[in-house]
PDB file of C-alpha atoms and ligand atoms in Angstrom:
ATOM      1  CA  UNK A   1      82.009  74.583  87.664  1.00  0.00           C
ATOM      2  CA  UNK A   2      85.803  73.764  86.708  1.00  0.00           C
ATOM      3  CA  UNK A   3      87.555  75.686  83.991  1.00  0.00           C
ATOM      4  CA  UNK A   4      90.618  73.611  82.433  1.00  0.00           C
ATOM      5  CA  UNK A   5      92.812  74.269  79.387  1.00  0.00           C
ATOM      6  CA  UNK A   6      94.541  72.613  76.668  1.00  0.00           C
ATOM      7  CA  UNK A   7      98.592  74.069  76.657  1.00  0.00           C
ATOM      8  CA  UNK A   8      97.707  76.728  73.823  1.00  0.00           C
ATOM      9  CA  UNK A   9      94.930  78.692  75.311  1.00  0.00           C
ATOM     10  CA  UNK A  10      96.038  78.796  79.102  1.00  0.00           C
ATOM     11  CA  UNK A  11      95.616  82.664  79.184  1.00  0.00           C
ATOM     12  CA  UNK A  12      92.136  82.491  78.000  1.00  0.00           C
ATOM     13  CA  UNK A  13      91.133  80.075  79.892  1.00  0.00           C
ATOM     14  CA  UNK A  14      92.240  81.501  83.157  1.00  0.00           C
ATOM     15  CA  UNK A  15      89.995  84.881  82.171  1.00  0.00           C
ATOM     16  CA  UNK A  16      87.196  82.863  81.344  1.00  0.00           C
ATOM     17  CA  UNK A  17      87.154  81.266  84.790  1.00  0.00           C
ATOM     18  CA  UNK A  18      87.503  85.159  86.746  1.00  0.00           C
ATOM     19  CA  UNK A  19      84.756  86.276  84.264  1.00  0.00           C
ATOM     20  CA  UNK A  20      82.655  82.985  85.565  1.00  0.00           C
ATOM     21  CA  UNK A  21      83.792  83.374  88.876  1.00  0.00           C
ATOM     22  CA  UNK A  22      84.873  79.831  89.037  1.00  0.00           C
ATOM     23  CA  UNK A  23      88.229  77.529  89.865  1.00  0.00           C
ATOM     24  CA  UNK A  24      90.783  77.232  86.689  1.00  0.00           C
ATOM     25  CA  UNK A  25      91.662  73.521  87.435  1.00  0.00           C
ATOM     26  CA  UNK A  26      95.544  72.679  86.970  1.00  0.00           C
ATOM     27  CA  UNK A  27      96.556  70.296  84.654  1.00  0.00           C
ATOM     28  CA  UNK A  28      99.814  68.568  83.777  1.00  0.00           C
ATOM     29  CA  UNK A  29     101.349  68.226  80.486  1.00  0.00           C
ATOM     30  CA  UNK A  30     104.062  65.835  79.139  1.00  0.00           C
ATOM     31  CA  UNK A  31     105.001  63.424  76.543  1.00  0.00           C
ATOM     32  CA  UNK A  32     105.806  60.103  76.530  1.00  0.00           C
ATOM     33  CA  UNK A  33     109.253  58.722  74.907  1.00  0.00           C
ATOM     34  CA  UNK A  34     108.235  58.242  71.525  1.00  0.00           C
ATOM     35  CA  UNK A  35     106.537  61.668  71.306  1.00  0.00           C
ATOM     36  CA  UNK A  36     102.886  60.702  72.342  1.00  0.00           C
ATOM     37  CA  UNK A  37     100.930  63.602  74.438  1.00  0.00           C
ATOM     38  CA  UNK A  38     100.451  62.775  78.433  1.00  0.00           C
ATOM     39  CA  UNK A  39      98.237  65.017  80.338  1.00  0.00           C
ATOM     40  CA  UNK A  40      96.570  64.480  83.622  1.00  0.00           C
ATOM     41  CA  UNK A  41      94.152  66.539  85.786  1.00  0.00           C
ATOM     42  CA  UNK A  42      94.326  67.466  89.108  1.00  0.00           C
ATOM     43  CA  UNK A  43      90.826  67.426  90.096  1.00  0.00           C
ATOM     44  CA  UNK A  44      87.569  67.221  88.541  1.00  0.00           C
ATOM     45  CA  UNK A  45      83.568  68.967  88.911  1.00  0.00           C
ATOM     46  CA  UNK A  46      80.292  67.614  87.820  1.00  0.00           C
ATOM     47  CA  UNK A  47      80.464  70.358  85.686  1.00  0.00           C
ATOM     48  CA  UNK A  48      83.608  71.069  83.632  1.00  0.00           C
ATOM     49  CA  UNK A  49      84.771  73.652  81.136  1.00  0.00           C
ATOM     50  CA  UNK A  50      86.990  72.578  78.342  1.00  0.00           C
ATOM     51  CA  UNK A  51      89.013  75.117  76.425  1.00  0.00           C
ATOM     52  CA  UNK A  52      91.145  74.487  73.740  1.00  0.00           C
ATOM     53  CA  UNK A  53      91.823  75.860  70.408  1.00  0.00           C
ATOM     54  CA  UNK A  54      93.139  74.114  67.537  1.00  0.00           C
ATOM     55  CA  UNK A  55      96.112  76.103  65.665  1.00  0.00           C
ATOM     56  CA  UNK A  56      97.443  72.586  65.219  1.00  0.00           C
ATOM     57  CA  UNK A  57      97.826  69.060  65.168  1.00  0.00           C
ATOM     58  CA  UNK A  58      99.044  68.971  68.116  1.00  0.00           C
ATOM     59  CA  UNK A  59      96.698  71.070  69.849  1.00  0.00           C
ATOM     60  CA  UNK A  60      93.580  68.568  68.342  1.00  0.00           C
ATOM     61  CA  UNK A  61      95.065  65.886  70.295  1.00  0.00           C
ATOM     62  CA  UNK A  62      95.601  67.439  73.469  1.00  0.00           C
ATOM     63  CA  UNK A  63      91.850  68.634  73.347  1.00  0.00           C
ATOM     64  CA  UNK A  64      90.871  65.214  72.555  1.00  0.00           C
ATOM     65  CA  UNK A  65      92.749  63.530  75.376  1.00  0.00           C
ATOM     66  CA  UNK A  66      91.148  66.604  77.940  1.00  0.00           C
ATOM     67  CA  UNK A  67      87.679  66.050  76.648  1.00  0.00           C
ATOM     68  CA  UNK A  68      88.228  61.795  77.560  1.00  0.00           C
ATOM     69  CA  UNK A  69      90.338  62.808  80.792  1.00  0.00           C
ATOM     70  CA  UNK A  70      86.727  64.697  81.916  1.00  0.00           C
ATOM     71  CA  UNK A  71      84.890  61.402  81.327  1.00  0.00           C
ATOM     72  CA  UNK A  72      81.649  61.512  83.608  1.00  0.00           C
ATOM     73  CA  UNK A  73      80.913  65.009  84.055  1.00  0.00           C
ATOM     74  CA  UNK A  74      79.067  67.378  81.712  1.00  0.00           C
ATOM     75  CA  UNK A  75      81.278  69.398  79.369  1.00  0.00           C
ATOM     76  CA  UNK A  76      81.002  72.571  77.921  1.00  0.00           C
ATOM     77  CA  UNK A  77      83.702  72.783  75.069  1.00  0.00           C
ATOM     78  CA  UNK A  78      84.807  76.233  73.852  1.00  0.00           C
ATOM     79  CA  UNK A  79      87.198  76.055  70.931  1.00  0.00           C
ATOM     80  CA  UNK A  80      88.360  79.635  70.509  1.00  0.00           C
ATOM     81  CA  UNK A  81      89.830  79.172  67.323  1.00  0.00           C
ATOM     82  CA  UNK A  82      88.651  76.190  65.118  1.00  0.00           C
ATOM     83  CA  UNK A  83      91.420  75.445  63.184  1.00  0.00           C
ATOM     84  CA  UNK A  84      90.749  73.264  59.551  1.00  0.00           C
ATOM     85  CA  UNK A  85      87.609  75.320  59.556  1.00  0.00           C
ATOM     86  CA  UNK A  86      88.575  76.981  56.428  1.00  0.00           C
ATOM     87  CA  UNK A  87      88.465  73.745  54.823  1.00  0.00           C
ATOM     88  CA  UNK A  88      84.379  73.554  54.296  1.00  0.00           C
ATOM     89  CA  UNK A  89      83.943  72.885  50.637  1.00  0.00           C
ATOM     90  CA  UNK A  90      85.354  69.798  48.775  1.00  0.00           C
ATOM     91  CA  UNK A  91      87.195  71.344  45.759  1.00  0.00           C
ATOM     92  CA  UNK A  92      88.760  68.376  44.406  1.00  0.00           C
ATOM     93  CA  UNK A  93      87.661  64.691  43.847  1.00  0.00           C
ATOM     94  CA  UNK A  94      89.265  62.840  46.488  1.00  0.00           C
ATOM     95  CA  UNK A  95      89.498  65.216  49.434  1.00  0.00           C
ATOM     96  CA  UNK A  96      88.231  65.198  53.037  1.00  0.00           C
ATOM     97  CA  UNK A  97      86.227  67.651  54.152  1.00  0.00           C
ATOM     98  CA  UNK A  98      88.523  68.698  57.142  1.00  0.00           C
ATOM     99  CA  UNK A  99      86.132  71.361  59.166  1.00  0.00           C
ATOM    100  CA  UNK A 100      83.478  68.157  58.988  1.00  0.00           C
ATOM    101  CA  UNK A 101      86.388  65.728  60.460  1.00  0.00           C
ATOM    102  CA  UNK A 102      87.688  68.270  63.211  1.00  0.00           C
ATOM    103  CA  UNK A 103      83.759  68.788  64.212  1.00  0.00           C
ATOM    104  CA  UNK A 104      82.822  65.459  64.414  1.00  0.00           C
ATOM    105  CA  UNK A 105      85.971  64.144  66.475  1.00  0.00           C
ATOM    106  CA  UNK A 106      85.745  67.035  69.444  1.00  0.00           C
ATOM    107  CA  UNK A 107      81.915  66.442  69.263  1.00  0.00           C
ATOM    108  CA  UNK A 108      83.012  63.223  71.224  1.00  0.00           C
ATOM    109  CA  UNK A 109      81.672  63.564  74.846  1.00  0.00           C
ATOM    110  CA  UNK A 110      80.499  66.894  74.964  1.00  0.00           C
ATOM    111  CA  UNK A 111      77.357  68.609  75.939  1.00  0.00           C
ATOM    112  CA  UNK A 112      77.894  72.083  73.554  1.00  0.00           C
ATOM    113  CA  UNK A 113      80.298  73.432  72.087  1.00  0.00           C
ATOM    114  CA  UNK A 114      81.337  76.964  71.849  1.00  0.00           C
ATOM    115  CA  UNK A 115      83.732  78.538  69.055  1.00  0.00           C
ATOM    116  CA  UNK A 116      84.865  82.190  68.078  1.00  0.00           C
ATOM    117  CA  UNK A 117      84.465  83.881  64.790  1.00  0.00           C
ATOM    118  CA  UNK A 118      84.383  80.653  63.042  1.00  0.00           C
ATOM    119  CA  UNK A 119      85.261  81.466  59.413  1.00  0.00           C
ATOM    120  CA  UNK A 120      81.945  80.065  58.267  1.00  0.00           C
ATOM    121  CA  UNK A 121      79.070  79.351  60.657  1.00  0.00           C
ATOM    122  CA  UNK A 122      77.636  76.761  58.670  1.00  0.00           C
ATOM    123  CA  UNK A 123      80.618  74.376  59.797  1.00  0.00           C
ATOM    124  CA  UNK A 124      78.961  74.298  63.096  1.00  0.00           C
ATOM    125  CA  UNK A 125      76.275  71.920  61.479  1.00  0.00           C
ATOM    126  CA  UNK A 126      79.038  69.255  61.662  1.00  0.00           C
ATOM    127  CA  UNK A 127      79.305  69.446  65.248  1.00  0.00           C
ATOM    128  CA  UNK A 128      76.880  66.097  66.953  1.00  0.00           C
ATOM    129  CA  UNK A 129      76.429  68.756  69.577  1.00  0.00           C
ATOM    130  CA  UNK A 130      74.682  72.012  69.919  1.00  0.00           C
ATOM    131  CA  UNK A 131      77.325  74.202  68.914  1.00  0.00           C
ATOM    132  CA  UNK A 132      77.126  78.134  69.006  1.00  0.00           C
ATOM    133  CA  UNK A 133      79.308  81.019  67.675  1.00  0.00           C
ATOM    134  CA  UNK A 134      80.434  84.007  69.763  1.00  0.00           C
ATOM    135  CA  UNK A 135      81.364  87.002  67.622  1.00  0.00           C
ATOM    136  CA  UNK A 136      84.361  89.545  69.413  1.00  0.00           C
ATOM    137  CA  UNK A 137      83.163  92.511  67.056  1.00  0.00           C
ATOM    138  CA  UNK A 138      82.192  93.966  69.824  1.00  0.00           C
ATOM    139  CA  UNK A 139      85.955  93.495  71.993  1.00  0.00           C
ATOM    140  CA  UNK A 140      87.986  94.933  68.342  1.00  0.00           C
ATOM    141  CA  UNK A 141      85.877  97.699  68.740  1.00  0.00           C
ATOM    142  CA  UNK A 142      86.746  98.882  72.215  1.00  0.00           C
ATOM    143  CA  UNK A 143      90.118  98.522  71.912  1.00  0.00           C
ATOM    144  CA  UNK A 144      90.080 100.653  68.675  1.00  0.00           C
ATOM    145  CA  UNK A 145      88.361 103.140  70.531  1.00  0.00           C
ATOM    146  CA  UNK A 146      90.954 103.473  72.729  1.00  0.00           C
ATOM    147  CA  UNK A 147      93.969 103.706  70.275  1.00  0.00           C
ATOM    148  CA  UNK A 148      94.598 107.349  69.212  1.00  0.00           C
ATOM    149  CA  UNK A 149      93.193 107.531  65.328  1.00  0.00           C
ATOM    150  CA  UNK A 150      92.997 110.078  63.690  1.00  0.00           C
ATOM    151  CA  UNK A 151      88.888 110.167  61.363  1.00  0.00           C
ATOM    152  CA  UNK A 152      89.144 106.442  61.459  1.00  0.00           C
ATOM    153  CA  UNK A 153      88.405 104.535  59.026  1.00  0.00           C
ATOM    154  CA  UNK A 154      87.144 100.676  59.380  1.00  0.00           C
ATOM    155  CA  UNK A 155      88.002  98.344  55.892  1.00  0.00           C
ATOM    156  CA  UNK A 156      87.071  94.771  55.430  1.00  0.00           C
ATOM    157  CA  UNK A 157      89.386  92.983  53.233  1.00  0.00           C
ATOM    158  CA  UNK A 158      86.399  91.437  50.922  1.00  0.00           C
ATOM    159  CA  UNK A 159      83.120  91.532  50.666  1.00  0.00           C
ATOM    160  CA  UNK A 160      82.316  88.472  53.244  1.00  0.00           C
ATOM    161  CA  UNK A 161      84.169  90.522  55.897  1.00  0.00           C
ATOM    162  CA  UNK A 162      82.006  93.294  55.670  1.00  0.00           C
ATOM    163  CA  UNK A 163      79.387  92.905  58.161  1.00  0.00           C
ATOM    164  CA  UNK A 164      82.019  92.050  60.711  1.00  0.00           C
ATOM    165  CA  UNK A 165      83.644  95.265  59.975  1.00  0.00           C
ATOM    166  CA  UNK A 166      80.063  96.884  60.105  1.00  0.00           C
ATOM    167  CA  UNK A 167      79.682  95.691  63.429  1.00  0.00           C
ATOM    168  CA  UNK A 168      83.022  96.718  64.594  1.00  0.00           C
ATOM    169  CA  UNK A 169      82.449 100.346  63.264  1.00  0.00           C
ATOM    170  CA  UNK A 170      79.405 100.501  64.780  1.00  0.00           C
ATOM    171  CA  UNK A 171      81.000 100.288  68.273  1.00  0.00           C
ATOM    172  CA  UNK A 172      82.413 103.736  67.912  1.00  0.00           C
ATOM    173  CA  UNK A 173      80.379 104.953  65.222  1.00  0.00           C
ATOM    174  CA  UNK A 174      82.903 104.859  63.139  1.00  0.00           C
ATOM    175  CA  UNK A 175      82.720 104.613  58.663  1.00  0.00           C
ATOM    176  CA  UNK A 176      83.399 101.616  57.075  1.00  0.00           C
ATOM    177  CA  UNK A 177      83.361 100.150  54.255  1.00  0.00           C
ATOM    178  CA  UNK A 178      85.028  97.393  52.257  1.00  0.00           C
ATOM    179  CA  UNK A 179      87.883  96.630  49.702  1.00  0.00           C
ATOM    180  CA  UNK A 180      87.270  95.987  46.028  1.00  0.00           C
ATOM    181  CA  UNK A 181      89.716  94.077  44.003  1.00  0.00           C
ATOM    182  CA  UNK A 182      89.824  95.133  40.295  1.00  0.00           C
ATOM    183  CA  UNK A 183      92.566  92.749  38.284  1.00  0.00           C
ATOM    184  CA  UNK A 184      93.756  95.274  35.931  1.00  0.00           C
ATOM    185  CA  UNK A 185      95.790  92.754  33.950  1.00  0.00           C
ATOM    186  CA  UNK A 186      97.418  89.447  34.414  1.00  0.00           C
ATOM    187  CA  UNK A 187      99.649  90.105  37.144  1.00  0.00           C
ATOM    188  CA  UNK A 188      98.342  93.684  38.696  1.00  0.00           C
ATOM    189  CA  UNK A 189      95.397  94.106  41.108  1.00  0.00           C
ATOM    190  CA  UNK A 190      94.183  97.339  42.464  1.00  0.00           C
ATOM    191  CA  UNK A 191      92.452  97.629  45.764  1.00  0.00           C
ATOM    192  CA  UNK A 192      90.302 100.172  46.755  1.00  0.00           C
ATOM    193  CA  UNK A 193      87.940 101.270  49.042  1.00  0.00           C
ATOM    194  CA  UNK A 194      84.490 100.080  47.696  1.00  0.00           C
ATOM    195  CA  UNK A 195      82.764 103.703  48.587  1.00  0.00           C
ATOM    196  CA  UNK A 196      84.231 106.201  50.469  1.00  0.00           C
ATOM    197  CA  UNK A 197      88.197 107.258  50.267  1.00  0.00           C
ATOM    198  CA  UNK A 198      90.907 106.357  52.543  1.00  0.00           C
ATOM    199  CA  UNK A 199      92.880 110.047  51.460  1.00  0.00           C
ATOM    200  CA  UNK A 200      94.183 111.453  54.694  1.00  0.00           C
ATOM    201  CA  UNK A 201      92.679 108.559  57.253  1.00  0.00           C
ATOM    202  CA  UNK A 202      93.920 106.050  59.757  1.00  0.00           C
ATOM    203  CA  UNK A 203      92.679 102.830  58.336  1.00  0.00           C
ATOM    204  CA  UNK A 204      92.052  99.858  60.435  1.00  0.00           C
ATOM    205  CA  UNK A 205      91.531  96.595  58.149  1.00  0.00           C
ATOM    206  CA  UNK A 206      89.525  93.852  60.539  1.00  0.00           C
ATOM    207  CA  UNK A 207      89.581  90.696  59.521  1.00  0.00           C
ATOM    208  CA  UNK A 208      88.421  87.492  61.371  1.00  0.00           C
ATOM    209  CA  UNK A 209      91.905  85.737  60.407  1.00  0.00           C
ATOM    210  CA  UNK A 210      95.538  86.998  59.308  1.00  0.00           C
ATOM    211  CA  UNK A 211      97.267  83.897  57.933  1.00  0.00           C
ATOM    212  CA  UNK A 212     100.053  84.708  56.151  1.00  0.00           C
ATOM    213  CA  UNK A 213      98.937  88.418  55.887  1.00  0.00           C
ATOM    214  CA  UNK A 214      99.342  88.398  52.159  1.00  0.00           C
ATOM    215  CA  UNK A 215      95.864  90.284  51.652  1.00  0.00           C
ATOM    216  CA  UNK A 216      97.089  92.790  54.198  1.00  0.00           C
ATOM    217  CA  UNK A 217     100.163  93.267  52.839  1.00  0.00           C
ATOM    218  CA  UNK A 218      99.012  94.435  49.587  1.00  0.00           C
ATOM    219  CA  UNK A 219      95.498  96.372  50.881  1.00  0.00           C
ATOM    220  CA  UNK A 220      98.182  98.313  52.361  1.00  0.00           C
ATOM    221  CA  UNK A 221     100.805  99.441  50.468  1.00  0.00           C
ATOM    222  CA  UNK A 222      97.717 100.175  48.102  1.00  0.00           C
ATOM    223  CA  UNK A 223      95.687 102.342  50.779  1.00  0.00           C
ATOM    224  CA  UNK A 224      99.005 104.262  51.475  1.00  0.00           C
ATOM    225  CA  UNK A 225      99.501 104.886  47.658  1.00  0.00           C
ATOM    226  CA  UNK A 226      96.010 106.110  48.067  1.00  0.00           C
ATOM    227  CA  UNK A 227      96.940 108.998  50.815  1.00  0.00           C
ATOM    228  CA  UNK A 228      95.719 107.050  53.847  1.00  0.00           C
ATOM    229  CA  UNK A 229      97.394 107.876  57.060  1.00  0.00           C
ATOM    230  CA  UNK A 230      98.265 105.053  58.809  1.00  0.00           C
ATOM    231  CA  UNK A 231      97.598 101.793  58.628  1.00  0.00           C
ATOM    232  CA  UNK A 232      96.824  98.923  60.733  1.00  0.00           C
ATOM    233  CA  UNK A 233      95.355  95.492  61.561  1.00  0.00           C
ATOM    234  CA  UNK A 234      93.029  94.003  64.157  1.00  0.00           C
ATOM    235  CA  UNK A 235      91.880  90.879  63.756  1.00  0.00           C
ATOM    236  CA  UNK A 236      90.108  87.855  65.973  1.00  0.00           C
ATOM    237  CA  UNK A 237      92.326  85.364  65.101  1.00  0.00           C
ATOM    238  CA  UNK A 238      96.269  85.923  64.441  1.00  0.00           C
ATOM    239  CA  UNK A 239      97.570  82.344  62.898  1.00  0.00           C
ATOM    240  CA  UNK A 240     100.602  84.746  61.832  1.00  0.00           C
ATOM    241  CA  UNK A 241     101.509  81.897  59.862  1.00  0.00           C
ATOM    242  CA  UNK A 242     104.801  82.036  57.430  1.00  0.00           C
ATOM    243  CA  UNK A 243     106.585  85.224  59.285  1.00  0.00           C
ATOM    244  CA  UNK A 244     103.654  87.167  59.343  1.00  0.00           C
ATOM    245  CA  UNK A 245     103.804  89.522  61.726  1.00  0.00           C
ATOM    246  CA  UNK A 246     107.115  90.930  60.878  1.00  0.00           C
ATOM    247  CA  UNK A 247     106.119  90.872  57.112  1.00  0.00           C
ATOM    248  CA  UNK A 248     103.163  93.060  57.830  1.00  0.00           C
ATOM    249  CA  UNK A 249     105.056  95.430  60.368  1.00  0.00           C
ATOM    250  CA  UNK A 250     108.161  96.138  57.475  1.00  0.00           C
ATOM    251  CA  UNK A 251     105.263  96.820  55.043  1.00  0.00           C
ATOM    252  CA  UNK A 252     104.528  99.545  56.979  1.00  0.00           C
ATOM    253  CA  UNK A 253     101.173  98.594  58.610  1.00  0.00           C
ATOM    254  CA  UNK A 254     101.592 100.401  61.936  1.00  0.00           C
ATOM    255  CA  UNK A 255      99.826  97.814  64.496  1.00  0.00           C
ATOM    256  CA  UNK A 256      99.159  94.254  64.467  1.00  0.00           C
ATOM    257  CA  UNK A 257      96.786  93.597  66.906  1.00  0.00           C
ATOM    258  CA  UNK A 258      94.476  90.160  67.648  1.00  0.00           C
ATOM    259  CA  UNK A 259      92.558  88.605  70.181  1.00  0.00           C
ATOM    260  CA  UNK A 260      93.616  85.520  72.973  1.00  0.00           C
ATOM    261  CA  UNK A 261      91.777  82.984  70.718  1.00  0.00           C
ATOM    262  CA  UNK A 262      95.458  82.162  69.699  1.00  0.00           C
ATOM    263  CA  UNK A 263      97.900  83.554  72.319  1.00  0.00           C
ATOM    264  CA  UNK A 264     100.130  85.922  70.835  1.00  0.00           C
ATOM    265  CA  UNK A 265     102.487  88.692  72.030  1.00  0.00           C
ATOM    266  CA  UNK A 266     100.320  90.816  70.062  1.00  0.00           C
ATOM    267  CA  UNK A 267      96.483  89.902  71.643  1.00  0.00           C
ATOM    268  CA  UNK A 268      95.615  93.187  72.667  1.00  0.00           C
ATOM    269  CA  UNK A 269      91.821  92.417  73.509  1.00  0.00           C
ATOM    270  CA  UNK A 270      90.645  89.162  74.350  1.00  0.00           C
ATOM    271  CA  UNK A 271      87.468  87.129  73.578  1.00  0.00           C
ATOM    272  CA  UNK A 272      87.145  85.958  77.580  1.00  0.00           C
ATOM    273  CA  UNK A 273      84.344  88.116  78.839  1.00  0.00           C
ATOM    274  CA  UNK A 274      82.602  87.410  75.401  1.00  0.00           C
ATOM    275  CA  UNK A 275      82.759  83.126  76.358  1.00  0.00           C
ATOM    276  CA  UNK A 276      81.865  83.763  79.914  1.00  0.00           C
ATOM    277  CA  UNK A 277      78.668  85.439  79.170  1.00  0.00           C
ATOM    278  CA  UNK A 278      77.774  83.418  76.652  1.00  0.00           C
ATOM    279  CA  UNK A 279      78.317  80.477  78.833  1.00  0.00           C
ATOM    280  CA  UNK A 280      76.271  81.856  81.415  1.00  0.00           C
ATOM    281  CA  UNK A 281      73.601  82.792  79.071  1.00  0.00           C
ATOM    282  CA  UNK A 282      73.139  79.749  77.783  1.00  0.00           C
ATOM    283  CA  UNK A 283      73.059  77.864  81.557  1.00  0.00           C
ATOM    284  CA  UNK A 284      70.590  79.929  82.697  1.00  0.00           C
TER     285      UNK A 284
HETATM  286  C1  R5P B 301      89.555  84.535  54.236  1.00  0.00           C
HETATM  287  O1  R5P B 301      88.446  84.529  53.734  1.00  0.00           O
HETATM  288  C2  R5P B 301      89.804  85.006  55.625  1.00  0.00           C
HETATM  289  O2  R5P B 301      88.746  85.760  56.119  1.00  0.00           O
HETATM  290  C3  R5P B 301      91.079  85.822  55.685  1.00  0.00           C
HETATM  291  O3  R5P B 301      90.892  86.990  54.898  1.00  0.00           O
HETATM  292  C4  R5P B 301      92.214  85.045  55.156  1.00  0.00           C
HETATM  293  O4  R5P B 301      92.332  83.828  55.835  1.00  0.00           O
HETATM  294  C5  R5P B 301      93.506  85.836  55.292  1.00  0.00           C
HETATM  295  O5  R5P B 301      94.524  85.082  54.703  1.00  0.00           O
HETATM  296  P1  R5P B 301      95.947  85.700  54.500  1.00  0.00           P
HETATM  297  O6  R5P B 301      96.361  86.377  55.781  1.00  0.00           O
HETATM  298  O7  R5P B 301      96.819  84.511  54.169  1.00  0.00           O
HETATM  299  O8  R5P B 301      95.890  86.680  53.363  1.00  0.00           O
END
């Protein structure tokens, strides 16, 4: 078994081959003149391990041209983060349906195909492939339990995120719960805690995405109104898109923490061990 890597998940993919106990293959990346991607690999197996995820364009055609570069061995393709997946519903006349276009191009001359925390599961249906999702609940709830918080306090953002945040409670047997948006006129929202109160708390809001952290942004200066203690942010996959992270740090969240799936300065835990077993689960 090889493990190789697009240019965006390098780190991963090099803890996904110790965790498999297996080679992470070198491969070179360039461009041609007019802007094109180039790669080439240095050596091949029978039995190869693709990683790439897609934060963007760019990233979809390097996996693309790794998949075909593989030609004639058996793949295994783990996409850590599926980007365009958020795109599932048509909600105009006249649009694609992007997470069905991304699945169906990297289905392409692969055996399976693994993602992370994929914003909707039923997106893997798209995939021509047997295609399974790995949830990190688990990994966001180790590392939380070894930050020093004070009666922690796990928060969803919405409803949808709650069972993740259930499971990532559950890790340290911790309370959670999740936030409740109340529009109190045309402009104001409140959030709140659904059940319990923040008052006097570290809160940890888990999400499976921060994008442009505009959710966070407000859950917190709301939860601090509120008499929380601090508050912070893990989350599987940090997109950090639009100045992010340094919009959610001067709004006083006190940690901004994701996984590898995208590498960041800021992945704290990563999703490698998670892939690895899964991987060799599924082989055996
Ligand atoms: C949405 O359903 C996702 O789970 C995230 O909550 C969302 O993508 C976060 O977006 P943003 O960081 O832009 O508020």
């Amino acid at each position: 078994m090889l493990v190789v890597s697009t240019e965006y998940s390098q780190v991963l993919a090099g803890r996904i081959a110790g965790a498999l106990e297996c080679p992470l293959g070198a491969v070179r990346f360039t461009r041609f003149p007019d802007g094109e991607h180039y790669l080439r690999l240095e050596r091949t197996d029978p039995e190869m391990v693709v990683v790439g995820s897609i934060p963007d364009a760019d990233a979809l055609v390097e996996l693309l041209l790794l998949v075909d570069a593989c030609e004639g061995n058996e793949v295994t393709l783990v996409v850590p983060y599926l980007g365009y997946a958020r795109q599932d519903k048509k909600f105009h006349e006249g649009e694609p349906l992007s997470a069905r276009a991304v699945c169906r191009a990297i289905s392409g001359g692969v055996r399976q195909v693994f993602t992370v925390n994929v914003h909707d599961p039923s997106v893997l249906s798209h995939f021509r492939v047997r295609a399974q999702d790995i949830s990190i609940a688990g990994e966001i709830g180790r590392y939380l339990g070894s930050r020093p918080l004070e009666n922690p306090f796990i928060l969803a953002p919405d409803d949808g995120a709650s069972a993740f945040a259930g499971t990532v409670a559950a890790t340290c047997g911790w309370d959670w719960d999740h936030l409740e948006k109340t529009r109190i006129s045309g402009e104001e929202v409140r959030m709140e805690p659904r059940n319990l109160d923040a008052a006097g708390r570290d809160v940890v809001i888990v999400d499976d995405i921060i994008s442009t952290g505009g959710t966070l942004v407000t859950a917190a200066r709301m939860l601090r109104a509120q008499g929380a203690g601090t508050v912070s942010s893990a989350c599987v996959h940090g997109v950090l898109a639009e100045g992010a992270y340094s919009r959610l740090l001067a709004s006083g969240l006190s940690e901004v923490a994701c996984s590898d799936t995208i590498e960041r300065a800021c992945s704290r835990f990563s999703a490698g061990q998670a892939i690895a077993d899964r991987i060799l689960g599924c082989s055996s």
